[in-house]
mmCIF file of C-alpha atoms in Angstrom:
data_model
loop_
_atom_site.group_PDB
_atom_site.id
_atom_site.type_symbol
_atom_site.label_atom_id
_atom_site.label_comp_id
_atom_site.label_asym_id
_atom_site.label_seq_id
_atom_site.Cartn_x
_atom_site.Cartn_y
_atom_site.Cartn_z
ATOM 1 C CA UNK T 1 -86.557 32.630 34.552
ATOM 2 C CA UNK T 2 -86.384 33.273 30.700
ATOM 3 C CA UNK T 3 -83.345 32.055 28.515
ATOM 4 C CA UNK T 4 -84.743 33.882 25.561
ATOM 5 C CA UNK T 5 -82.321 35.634 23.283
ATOM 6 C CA UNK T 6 -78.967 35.258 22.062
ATOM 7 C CA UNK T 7 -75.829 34.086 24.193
ATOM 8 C CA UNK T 8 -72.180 34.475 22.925
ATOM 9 C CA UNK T 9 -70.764 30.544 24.525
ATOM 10 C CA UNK T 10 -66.959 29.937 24.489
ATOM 11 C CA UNK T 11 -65.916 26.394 25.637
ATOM 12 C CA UNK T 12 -62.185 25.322 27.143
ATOM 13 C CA UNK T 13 -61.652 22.132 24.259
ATOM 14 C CA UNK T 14 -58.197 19.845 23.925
ATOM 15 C CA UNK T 15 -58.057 21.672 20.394
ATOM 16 C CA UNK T 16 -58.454 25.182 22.125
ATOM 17 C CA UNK T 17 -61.334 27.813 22.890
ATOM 18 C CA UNK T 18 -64.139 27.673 20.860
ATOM 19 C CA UNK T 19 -66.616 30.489 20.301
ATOM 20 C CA UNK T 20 -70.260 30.039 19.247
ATOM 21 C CA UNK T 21 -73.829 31.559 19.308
ATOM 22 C CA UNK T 22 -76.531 29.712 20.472
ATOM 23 C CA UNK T 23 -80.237 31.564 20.595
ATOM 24 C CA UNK T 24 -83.160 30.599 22.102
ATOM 25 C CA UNK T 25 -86.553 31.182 21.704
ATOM 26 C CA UNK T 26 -89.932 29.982 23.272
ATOM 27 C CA UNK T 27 -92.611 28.844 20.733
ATOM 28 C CA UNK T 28 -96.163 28.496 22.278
ATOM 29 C CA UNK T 29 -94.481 27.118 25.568
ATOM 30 C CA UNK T 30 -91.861 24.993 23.930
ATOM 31 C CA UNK T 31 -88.301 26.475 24.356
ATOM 32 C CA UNK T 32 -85.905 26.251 20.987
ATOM 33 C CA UNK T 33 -82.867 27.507 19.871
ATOM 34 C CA UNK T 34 -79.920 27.345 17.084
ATOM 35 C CA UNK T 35 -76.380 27.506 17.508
ATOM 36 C CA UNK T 36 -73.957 29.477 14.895
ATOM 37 C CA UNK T 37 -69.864 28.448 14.874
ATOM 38 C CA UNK T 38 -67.078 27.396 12.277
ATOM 39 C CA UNK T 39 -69.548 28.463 9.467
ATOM 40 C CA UNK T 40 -72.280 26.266 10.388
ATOM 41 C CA UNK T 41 -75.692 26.399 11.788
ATOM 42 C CA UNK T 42 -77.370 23.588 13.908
ATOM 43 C CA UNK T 43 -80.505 23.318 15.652
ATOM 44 C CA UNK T 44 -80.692 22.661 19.363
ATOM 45 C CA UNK T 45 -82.852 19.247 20.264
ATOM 46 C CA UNK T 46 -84.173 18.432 23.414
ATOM 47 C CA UNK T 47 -83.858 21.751 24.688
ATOM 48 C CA UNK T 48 -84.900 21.732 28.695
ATOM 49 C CA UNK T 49 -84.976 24.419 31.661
ATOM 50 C CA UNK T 50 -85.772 23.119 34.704
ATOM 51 C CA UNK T 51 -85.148 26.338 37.603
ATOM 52 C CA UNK T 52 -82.019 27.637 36.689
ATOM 53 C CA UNK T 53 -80.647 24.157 34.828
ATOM 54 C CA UNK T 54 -80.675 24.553 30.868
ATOM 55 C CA UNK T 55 -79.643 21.368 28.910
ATOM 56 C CA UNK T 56 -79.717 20.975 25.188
ATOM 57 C CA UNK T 57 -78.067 18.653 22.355
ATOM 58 C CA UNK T 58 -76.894 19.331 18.985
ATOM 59 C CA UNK T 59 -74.847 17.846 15.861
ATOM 60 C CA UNK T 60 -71.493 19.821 14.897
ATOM 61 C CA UNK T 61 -69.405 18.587 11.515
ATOM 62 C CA UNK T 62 -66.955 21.143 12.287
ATOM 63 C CA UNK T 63 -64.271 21.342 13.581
ATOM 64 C CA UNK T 64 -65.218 17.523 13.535
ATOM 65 C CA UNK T 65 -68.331 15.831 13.393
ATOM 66 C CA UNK T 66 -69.666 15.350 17.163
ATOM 67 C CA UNK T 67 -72.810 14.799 19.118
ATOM 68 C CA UNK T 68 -72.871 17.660 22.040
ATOM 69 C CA UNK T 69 -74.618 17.517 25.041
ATOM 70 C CA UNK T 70 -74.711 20.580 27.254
ATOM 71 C CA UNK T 71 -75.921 21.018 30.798
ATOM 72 C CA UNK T 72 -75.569 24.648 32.047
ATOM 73 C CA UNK T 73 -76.235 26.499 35.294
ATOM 74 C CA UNK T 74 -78.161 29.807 34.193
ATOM 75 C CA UNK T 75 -78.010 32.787 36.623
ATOM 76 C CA UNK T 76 -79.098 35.753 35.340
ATOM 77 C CA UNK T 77 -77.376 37.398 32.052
ATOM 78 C CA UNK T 78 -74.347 34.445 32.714
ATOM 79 C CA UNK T 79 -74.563 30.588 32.381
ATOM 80 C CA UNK T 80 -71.692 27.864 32.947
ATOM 81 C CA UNK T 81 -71.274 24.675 32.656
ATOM 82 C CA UNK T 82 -69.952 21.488 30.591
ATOM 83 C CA UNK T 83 -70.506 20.081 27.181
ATOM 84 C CA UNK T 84 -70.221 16.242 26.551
ATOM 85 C CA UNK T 85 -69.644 14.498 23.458
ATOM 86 C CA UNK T 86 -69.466 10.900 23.596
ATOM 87 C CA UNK T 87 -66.156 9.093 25.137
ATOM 88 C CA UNK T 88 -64.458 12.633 25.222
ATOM 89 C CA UNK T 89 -63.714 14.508 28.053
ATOM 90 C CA UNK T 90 -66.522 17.358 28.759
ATOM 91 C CA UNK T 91 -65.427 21.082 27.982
ATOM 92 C CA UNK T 92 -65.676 24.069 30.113
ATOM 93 C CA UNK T 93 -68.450 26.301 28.767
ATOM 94 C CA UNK T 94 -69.635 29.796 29.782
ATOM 95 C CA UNK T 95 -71.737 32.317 27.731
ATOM 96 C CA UNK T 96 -73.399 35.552 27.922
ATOM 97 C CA UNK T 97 -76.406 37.231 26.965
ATOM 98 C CA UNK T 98 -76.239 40.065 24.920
ATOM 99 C CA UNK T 99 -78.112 42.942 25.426
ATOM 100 C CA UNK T 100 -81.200 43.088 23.443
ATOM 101 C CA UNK T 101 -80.961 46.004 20.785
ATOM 102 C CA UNK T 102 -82.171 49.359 22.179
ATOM 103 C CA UNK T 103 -84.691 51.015 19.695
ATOM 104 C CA UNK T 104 -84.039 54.654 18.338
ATOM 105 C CA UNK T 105 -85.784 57.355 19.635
ATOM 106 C CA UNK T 106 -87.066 59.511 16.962
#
């Protein structure tokens, strides 16, 4: 199973939904990714997929500054699951895979 591309996330938080972009790419065998929200952009550490379980850290600073750590289920063009950062309770998180870009015929 491949988790390459780009996934629209939103997660359930106590200060509301939250929409990001997180993208992933594999680089000679080693899977990597970014994530895109509130006008930042963060690289994904410790990025793992093991069957159809993803996991993967990162650093926000905004809304506030937190360390997230997300374990999702992945099944197909969907994935769900939690994020966790620190003593706080973990957030609701599902995402999507967008369609990659169909090229023009010409």
């Amino acid at each position: 199973m491949s988790v390459e591309g780009t996934w629209d996330l939103s997660m359930s938080t106590p200060i509301g939904r939250i929409k990001a972009v997180a993208e992933f790419r594999d680089e000679d065998g080693t899977l990597t990714g970014t994530a895109h929200g509130a006008g930042e952009e963060v690289p994904l550490v410790d990025v793992a997929l093991e069957g159809d379980q993803l996991t993967w850290r990162q650093a926000i600073t905004k809304p506030m500054r937190l360390n997230l750590a997300f374990t999702m289920t992945v099944d197909g063009e969907t994935m769900a699951g939690t994020s966790k950062a620190g003593r706080l309770p973990s957030s609701k998180v599902t995402g999507e895979r967008r369609a990659a870009p169909v090229a023009a015929e010409g």
